[in-house]
Coordinates of C-alpha atoms and ligand atoms in Angstrom, one line a residue:
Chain A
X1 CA 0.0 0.0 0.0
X2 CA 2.7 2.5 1.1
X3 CA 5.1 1.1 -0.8
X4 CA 6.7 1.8 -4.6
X5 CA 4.7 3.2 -7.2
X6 CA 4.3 1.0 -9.9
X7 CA 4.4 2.7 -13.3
X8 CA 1.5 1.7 -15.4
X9 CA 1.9 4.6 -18.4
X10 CA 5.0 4.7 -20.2
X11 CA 4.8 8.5 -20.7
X12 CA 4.4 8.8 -17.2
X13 CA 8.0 6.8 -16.8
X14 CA 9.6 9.6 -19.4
X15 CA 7.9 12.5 -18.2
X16 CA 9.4 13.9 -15.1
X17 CA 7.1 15.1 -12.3
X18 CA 8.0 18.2 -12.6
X19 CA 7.2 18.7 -16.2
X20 CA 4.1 17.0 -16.1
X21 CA 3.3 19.7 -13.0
X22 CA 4.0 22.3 -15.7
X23 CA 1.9 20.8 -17.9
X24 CA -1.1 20.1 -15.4
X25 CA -0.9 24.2 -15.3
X26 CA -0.2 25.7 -18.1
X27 CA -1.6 22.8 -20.6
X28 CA -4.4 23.4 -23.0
X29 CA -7.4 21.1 -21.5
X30 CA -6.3 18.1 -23.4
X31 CA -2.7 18.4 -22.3
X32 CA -4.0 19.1 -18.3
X33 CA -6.4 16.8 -18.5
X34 CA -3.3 14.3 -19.8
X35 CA -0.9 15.2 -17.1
X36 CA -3.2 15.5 -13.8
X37 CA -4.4 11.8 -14.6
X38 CA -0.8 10.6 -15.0
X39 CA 0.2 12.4 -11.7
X40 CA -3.0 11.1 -10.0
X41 CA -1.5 8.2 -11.3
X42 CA -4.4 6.4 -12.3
X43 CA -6.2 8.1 -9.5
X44 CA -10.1 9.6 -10.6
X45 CA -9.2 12.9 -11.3
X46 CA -11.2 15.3 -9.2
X47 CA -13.7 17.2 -10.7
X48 CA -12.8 20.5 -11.3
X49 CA -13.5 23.1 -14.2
X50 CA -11.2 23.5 -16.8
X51 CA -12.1 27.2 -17.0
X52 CA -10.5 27.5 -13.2
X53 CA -7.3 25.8 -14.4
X54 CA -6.4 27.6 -17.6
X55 CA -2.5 28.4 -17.2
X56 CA -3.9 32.1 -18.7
X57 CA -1.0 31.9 -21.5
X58 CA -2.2 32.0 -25.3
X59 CA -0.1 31.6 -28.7
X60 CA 1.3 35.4 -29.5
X61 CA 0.1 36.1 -33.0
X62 CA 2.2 34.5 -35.6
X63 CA 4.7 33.5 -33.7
X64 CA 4.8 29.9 -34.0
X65 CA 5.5 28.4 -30.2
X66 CA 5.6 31.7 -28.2
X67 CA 3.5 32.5 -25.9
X68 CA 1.9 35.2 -24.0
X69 CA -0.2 35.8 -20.9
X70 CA -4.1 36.1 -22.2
X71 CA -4.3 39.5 -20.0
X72 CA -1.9 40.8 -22.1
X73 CA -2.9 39.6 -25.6
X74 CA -6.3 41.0 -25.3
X75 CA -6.1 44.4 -27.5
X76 CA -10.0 45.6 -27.3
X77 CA -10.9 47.8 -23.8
X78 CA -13.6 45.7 -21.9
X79 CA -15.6 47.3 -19.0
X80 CA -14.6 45.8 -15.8
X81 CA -17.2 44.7 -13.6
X82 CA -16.5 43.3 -10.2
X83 CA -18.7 40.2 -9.5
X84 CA -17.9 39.4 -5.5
X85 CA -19.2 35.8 -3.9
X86 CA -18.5 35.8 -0.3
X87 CA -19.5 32.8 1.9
X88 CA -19.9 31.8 5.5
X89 CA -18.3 28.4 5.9
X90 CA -19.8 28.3 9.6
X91 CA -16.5 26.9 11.3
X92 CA -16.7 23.7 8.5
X93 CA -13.9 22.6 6.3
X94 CA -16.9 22.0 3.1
X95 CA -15.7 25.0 0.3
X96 CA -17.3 27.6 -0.4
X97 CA -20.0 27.2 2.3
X98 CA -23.2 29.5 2.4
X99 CA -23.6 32.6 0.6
X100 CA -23.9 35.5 3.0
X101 CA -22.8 38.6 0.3
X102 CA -22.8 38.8 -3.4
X103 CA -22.3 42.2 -5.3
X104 CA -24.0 45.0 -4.5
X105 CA -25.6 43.5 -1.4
X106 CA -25.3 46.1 1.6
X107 CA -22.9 44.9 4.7
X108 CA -24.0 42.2 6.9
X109 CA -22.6 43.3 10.1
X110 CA -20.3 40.3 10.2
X111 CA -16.6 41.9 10.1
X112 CA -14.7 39.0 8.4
X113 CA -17.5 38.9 5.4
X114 CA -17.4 43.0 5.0
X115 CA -13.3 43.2 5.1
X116 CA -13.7 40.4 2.7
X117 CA -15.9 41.8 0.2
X118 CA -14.3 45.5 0.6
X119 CA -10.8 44.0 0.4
X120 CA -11.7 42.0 -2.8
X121 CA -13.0 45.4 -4.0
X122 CA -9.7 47.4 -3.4
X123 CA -7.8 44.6 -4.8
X124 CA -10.4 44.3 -7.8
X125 CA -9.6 47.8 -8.4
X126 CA -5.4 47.8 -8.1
X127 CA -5.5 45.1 -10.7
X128 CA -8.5 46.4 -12.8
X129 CA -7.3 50.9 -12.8
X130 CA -3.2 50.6 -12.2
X131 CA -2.7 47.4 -14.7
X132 CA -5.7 47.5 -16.6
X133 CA -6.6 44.0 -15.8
X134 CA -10.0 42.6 -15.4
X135 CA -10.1 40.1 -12.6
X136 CA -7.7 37.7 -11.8
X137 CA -7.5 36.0 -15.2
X138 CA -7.6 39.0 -16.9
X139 CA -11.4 38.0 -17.9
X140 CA -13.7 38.9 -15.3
X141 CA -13.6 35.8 -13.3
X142 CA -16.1 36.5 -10.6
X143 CA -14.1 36.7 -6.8
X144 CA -15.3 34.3 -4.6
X145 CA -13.8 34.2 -0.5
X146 CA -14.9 32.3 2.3
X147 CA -14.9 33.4 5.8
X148 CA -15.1 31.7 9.4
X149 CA -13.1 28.6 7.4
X150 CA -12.7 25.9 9.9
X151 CA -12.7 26.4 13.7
X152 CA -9.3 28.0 14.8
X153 CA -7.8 28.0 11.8
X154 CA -4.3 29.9 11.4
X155 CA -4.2 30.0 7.9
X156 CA -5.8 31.4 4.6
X157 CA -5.0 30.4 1.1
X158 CA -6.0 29.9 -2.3
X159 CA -7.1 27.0 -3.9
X160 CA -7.3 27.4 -7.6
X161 CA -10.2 28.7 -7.9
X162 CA -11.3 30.8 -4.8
X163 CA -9.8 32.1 -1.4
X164 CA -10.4 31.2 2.2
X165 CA -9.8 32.9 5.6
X166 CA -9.7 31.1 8.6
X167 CA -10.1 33.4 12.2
X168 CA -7.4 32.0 14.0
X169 CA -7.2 30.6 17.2
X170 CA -7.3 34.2 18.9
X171 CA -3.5 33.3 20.0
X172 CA -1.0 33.2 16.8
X173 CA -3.4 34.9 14.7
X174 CA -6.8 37.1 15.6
X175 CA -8.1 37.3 11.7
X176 CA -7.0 37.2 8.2
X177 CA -9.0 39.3 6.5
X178 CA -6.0 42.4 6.5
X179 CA -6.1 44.1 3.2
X180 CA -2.8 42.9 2.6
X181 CA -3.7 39.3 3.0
X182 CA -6.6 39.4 1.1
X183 CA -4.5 41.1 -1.4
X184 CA -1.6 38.5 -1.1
X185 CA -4.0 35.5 -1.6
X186 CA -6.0 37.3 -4.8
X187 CA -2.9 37.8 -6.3
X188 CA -1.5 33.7 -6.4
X189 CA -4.9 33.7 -8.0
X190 CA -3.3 36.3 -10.4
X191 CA 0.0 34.5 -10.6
X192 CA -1.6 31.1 -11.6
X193 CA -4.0 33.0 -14.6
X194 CA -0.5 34.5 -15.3
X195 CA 0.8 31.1 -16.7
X196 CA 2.2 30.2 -13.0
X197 CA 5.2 29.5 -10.7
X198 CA 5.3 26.5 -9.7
X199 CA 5.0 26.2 -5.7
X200 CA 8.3 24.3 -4.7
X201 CA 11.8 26.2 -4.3
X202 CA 12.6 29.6 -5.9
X203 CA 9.9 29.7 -8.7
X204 CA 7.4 28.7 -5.4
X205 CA 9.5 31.5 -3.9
X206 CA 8.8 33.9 -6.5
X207 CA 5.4 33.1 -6.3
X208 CA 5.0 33.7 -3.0
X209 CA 6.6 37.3 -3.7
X210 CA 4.7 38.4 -6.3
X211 CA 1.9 37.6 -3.7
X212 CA 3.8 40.2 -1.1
X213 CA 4.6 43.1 -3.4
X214 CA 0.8 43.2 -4.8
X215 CA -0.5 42.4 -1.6
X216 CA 1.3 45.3 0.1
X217 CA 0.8 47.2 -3.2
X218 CA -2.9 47.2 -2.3
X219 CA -2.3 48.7 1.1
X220 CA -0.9 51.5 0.0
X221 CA -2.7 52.6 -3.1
X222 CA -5.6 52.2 -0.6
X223 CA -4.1 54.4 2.2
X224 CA -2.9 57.1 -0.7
X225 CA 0.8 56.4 0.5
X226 CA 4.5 56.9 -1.8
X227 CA 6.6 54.4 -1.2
X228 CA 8.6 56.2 1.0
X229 CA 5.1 56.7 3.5
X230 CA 4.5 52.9 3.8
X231 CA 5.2 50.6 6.3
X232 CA 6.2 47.5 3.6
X233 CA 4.6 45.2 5.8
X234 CA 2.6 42.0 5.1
X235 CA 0.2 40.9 7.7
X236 CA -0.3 43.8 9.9
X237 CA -2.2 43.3 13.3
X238 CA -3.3 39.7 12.3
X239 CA -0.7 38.0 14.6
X240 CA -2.3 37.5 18.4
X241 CA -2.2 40.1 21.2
X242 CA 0.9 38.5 22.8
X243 CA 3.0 37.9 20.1
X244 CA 5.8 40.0 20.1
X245 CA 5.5 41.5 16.3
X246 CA 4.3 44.1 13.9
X247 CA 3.4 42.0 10.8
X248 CA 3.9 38.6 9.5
X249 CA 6.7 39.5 7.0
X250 CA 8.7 42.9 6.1
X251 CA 10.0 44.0 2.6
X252 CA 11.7 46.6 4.1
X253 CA 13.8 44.8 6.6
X254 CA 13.2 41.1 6.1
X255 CA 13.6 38.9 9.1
X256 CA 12.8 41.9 11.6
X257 CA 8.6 41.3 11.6
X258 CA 8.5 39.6 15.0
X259 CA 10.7 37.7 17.4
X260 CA 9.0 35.7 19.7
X261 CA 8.9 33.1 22.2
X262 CA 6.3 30.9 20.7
X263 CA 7.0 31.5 17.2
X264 CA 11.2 32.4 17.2
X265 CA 12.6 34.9 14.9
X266 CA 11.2 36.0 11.4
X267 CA 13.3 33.7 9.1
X268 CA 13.4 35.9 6.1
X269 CA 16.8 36.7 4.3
X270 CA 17.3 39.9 2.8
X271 CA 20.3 38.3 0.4
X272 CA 21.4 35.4 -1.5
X273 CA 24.2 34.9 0.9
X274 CA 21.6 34.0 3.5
X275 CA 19.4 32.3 1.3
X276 CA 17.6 29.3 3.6
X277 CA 18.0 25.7 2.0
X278 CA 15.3 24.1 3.6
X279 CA 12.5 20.9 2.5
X280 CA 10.1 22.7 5.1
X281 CA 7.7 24.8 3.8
X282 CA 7.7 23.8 -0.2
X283 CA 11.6 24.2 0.3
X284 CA 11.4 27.5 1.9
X285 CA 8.5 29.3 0.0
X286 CA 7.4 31.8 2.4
X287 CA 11.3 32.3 3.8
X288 CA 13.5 33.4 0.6
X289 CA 11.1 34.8 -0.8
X290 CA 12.4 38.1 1.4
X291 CA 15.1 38.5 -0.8
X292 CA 12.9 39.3 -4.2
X293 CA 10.6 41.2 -1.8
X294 CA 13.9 43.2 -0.2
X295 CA 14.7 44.1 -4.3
X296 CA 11.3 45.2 -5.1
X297 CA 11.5 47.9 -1.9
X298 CA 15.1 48.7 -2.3
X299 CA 13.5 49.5 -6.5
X300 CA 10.6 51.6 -4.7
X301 CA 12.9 53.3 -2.7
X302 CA 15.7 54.4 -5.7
X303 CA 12.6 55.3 -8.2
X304 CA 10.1 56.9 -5.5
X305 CA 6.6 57.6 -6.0
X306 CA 3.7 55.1 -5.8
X307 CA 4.6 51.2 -5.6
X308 CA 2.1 50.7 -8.6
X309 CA 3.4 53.0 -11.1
X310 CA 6.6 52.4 -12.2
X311 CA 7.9 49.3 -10.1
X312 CA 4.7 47.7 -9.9
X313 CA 4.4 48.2 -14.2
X314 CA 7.7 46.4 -14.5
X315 CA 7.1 43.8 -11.9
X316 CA 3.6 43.2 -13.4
X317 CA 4.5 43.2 -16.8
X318 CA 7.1 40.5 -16.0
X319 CA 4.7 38.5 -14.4
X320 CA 2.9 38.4 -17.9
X321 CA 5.9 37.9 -20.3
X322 CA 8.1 35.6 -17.9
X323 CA 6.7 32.0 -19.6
X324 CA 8.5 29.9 -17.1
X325 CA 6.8 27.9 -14.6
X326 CA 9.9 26.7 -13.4
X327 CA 11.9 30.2 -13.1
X328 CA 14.6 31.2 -10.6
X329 CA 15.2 34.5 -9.1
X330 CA 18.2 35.2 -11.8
X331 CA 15.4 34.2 -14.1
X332 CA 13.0 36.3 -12.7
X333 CA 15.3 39.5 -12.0
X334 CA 16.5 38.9 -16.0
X335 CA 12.9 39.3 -17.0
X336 CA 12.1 42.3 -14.6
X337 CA 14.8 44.0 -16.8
X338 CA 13.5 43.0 -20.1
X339 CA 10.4 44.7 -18.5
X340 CA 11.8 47.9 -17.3
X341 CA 14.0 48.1 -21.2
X342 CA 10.4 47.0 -22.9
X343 CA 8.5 50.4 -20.2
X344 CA 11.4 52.9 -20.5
X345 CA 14.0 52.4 -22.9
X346 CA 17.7 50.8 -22.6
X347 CA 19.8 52.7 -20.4
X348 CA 17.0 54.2 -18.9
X349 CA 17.2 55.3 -14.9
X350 CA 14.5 52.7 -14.3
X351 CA 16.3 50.2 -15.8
X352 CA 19.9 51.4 -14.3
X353 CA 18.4 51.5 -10.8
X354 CA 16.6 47.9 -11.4
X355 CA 20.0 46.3 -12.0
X356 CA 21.2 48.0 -8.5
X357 CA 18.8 47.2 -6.7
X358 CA 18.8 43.3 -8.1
X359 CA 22.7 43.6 -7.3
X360 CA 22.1 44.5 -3.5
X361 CA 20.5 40.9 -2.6
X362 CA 23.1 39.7 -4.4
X363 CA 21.6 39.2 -7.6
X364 CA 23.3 39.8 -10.7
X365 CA 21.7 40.2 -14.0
Chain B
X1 CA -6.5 2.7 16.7
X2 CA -5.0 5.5 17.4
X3 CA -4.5 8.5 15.0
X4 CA -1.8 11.6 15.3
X5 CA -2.3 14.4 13.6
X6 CA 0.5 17.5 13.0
X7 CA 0.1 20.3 10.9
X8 CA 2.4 23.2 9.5
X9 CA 2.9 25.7 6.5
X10 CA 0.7 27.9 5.1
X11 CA 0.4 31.6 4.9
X12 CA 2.7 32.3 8.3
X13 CA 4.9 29.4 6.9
X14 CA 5.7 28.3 10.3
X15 CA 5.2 25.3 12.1
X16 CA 3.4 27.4 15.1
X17 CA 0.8 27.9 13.5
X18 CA -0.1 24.4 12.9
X19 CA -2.2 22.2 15.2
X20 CA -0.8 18.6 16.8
X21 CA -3.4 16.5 18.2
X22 CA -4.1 13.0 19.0
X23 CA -7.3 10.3 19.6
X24 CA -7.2 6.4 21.2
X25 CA -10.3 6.1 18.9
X26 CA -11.6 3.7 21.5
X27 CA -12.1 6.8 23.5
X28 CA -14.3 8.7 20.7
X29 CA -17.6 8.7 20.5
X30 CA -17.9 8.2 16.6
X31 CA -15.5 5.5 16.5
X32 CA -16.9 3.7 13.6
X33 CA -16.7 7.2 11.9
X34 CA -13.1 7.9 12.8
X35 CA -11.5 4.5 11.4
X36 CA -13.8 4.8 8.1
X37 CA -12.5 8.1 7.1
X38 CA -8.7 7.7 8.8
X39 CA -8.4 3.8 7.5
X40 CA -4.9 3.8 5.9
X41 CA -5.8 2.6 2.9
X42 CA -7.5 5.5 1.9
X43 CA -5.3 7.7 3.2
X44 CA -2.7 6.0 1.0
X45 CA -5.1 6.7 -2.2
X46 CA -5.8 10.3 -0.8
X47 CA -1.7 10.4 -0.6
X48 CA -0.9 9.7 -4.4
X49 CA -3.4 12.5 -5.6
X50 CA -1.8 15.1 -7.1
X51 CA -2.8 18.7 -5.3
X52 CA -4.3 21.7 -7.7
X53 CA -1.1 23.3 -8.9
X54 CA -2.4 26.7 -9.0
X55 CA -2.9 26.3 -5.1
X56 CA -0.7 28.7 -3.1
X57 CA -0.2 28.7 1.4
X58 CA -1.1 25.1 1.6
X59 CA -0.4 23.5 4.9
X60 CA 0.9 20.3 5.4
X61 CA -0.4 17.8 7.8
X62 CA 1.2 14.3 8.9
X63 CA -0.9 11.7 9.6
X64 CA 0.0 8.9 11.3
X65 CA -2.3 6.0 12.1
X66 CA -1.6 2.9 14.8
X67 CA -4.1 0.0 13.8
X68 CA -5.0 -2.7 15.8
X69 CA -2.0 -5.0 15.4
X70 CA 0.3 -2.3 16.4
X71 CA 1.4 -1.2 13.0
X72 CA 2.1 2.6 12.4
X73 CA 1.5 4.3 9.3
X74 CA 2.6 7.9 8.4
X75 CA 1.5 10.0 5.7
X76 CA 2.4 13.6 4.5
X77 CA -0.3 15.1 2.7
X78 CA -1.4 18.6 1.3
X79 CA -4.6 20.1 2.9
X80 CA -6.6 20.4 0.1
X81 CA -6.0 16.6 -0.5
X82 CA -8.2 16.3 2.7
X83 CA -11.9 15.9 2.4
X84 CA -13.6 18.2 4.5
X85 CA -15.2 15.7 6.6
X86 CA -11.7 14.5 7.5
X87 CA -10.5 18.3 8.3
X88 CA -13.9 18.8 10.3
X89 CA -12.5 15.1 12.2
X90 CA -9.1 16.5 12.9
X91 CA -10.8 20.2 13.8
X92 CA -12.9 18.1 16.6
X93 CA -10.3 16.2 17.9
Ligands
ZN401 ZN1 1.1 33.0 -0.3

């Protein structure tokens, strides 16, 4: 029962995990379809539309074999419309639960459903105004978040297709529904329409980034602050009364967010030298990704103004031209500068001061 | 049969955050419920599903399970890989 895995499917023996993990996200639904039933291996797959597991990456005209993300490629204005589902899943595990809030409806009185809903607005509108995208696949997928997940639950994620908040057990964490968490978990919904990082090492690393540095994006677009105003903290207030920290993570100072008895010291590196090797934790997901997160504020902080202006276009627009699931940070700093050459010319400050900045975590590109 | 439960990850990425529990499910009042849904064989089958790759701040749990004749078996799997009755189980525990 426990023991090997016998290989039934000879294309299963050639293909690699790994690549059939690419596959299962960025496929077209024959190809998914394909590679979730060989990594199931021979397991039902679960049922789960294919609409919700679209890698969001579509042939670039005539350009046999390239591709680009499906935000991007879509050349006609569309009106965005914000379509929020919020449910009450009532201390259960059972997704989405019961509807307590669709659009338009007025508050209900229950805080965790109306942050919810608001924070799905604001991030709705970061994504729809500053990068002119409509939803988090770029085609007005409607935002559905569940509330009161689970009884004590200290966690909230996404889950391909919608996003859950536990409400803690009242000692770790008090709530989840902080606008930078809500904008942290919409935007791995973003990352996966985007064509996807896969969730293991660096690339889950980068993922995990690209959650902070929209999620904290969304905080301060929202509170009207520069980047020199904002606190560049992820996770403010949602750790419990006696833990001994500001926020969950910092982009300013990574591994300074809290030091604790119960919980130790933030782990976050702010450079490659201190990079964390680790099998924990998707091989350190939510730990190196403070040095990608230190680059994006040390960017902020040489170009000024708002996050999502210039450093958020050239972080955003390498989200949709990157094309590799499997990406590193080199890979990933590499493409921010393609970006910030493709925004504002070679040689151009943004892109001078993007090199430095990549240079100062100790990434050279 | 007794079953152990330890869970980490997810958005905090710590362990601390994660719950570690354990039930003699001779002490339990749905016992016939508890070794249905925590029977190792379909843990093993829940086990060799392959998680939603999209997914992002997962945590992990380790289940283990003593049966009857004393044998232990340990399994690593994703949250999501979970039924919900079996995370409403481990929430009641
Ligand atoms: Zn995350």
């Amino acid at each position: 029962m426990c023991g090997p895995v016998h290989c039934h499917n000879p294309i299963h023996c050639i293909v690699p995990p790994h690549m059939l993990r690419v596959m299962a996200l960025r496929g077209d639904t024959s190809v998914q379809q394909m590679a979730r039933a060989l990594l199931y291996q021979n397991e039902e797959v679960r049922e789960e539309r294919a609409e919700h597991m679209t890698g969001g990456v579509v042939p670039e005209d005539g350009r046999t074999g390239l591709f680009m993300s499906s935000a991007l490629a879509r050349s006609v204005p569309e009106r965005h419309v914000c379509n929020r589902r919020i449910f009450d899943g009532e201390g259960k595990a059972a997704l989405p639960g019961n509807p307590v809030r669709s659009e338009g409806d007025a508050p209900t009185g229950d805080a965790e459903v109306d942050r919810a809903y608001d924070g799905a607005g604001t991030v709705f509108d970061l994504y729809s105004e500053a990068f002119g995208r409509n939803s988090l696949d770029g085609a007005g997928i409607p935002l559905t978040a569940t509330v009161h997940h689970r009884q004590n639950y200290n966690n909230a994620f996404w889950n391909g297709t919608q996003m859950a908040y536990g409400d803690g057990d009242g000692k770790i964490f008090r709530t989840f529904t902080e606008l930078s968490v809500i904008g942290h978990e919409m935007s791995h919904g973003v990352v996966q329409y985007s064509g996807g990082l896969l969730y293991q090492g660096q690339s889950g690393a980068l993922n995990e980034s690209v959650a902070d540095v929209f999620g904290t994006m969304t905080v301060q677009r929202k509170l009207g602050q520069d980047v020199y105003e904002a606190d560049w903290l992820v996770g403010t207030g949602i750790l419990g009364p006696e833990i001994n920290g500001r926020a969950l993570r910092s982009m300013k100072a990574p591994g300074t967010a809290y030091h604790d008895a119960l919980l130790g010291q933030d782990p976050q590196p702010y450079h490659m030298d201190l990079y964390v090797d680790t099998t924990d934790d998707n091989g350190g997901v939510h730990i190196n990704s403070g040095i990608p997160n230190h680059a994006f504020y040390l960017y902020c902080m040489y170009l000024g103004g708002n996050a999502w202006e210039r450093p958020g276009q050239v972080w955003y627009r390498a989200l949709q031209q990157i094309n590799n699931p499997m990406a590193t940070f080199h890979d990933w700093a590499a493409e921010t500068l393609d970006a910030a050459i493709a925004l504002f010319g070679a040689g151009s400050h943004e892109q001078v001061m993007l090199r430095r900045a990549w240079r100062l975590v100790g990434i050279a590109c | 049969m007794m079953i152990e439960v330890a869970s980490s990850g997810g958005f905090g990425g710590f362990a601390a955050g994660g719950v570690s529990k354990q039930l003699d499910v001779t002490d339990a009042d749905s016992q016939q419920t508890y070794c249905e849904t925590f029977d190792p064989g379909a843990l093993s089958r829940l086990e060799a599903r392959e998680p939603n790759p999209g997914a992002a701040d997962m945590q992990t749990y380790t289940i283990a399970v003593t049966d009857d004749e004393n044998r232990r078996h340990v399994f690593r799997l994703r949250e999501d890989a979970l039924p919900p009755e079996m995370l409403d189980l481990i929430d009641a525990m």
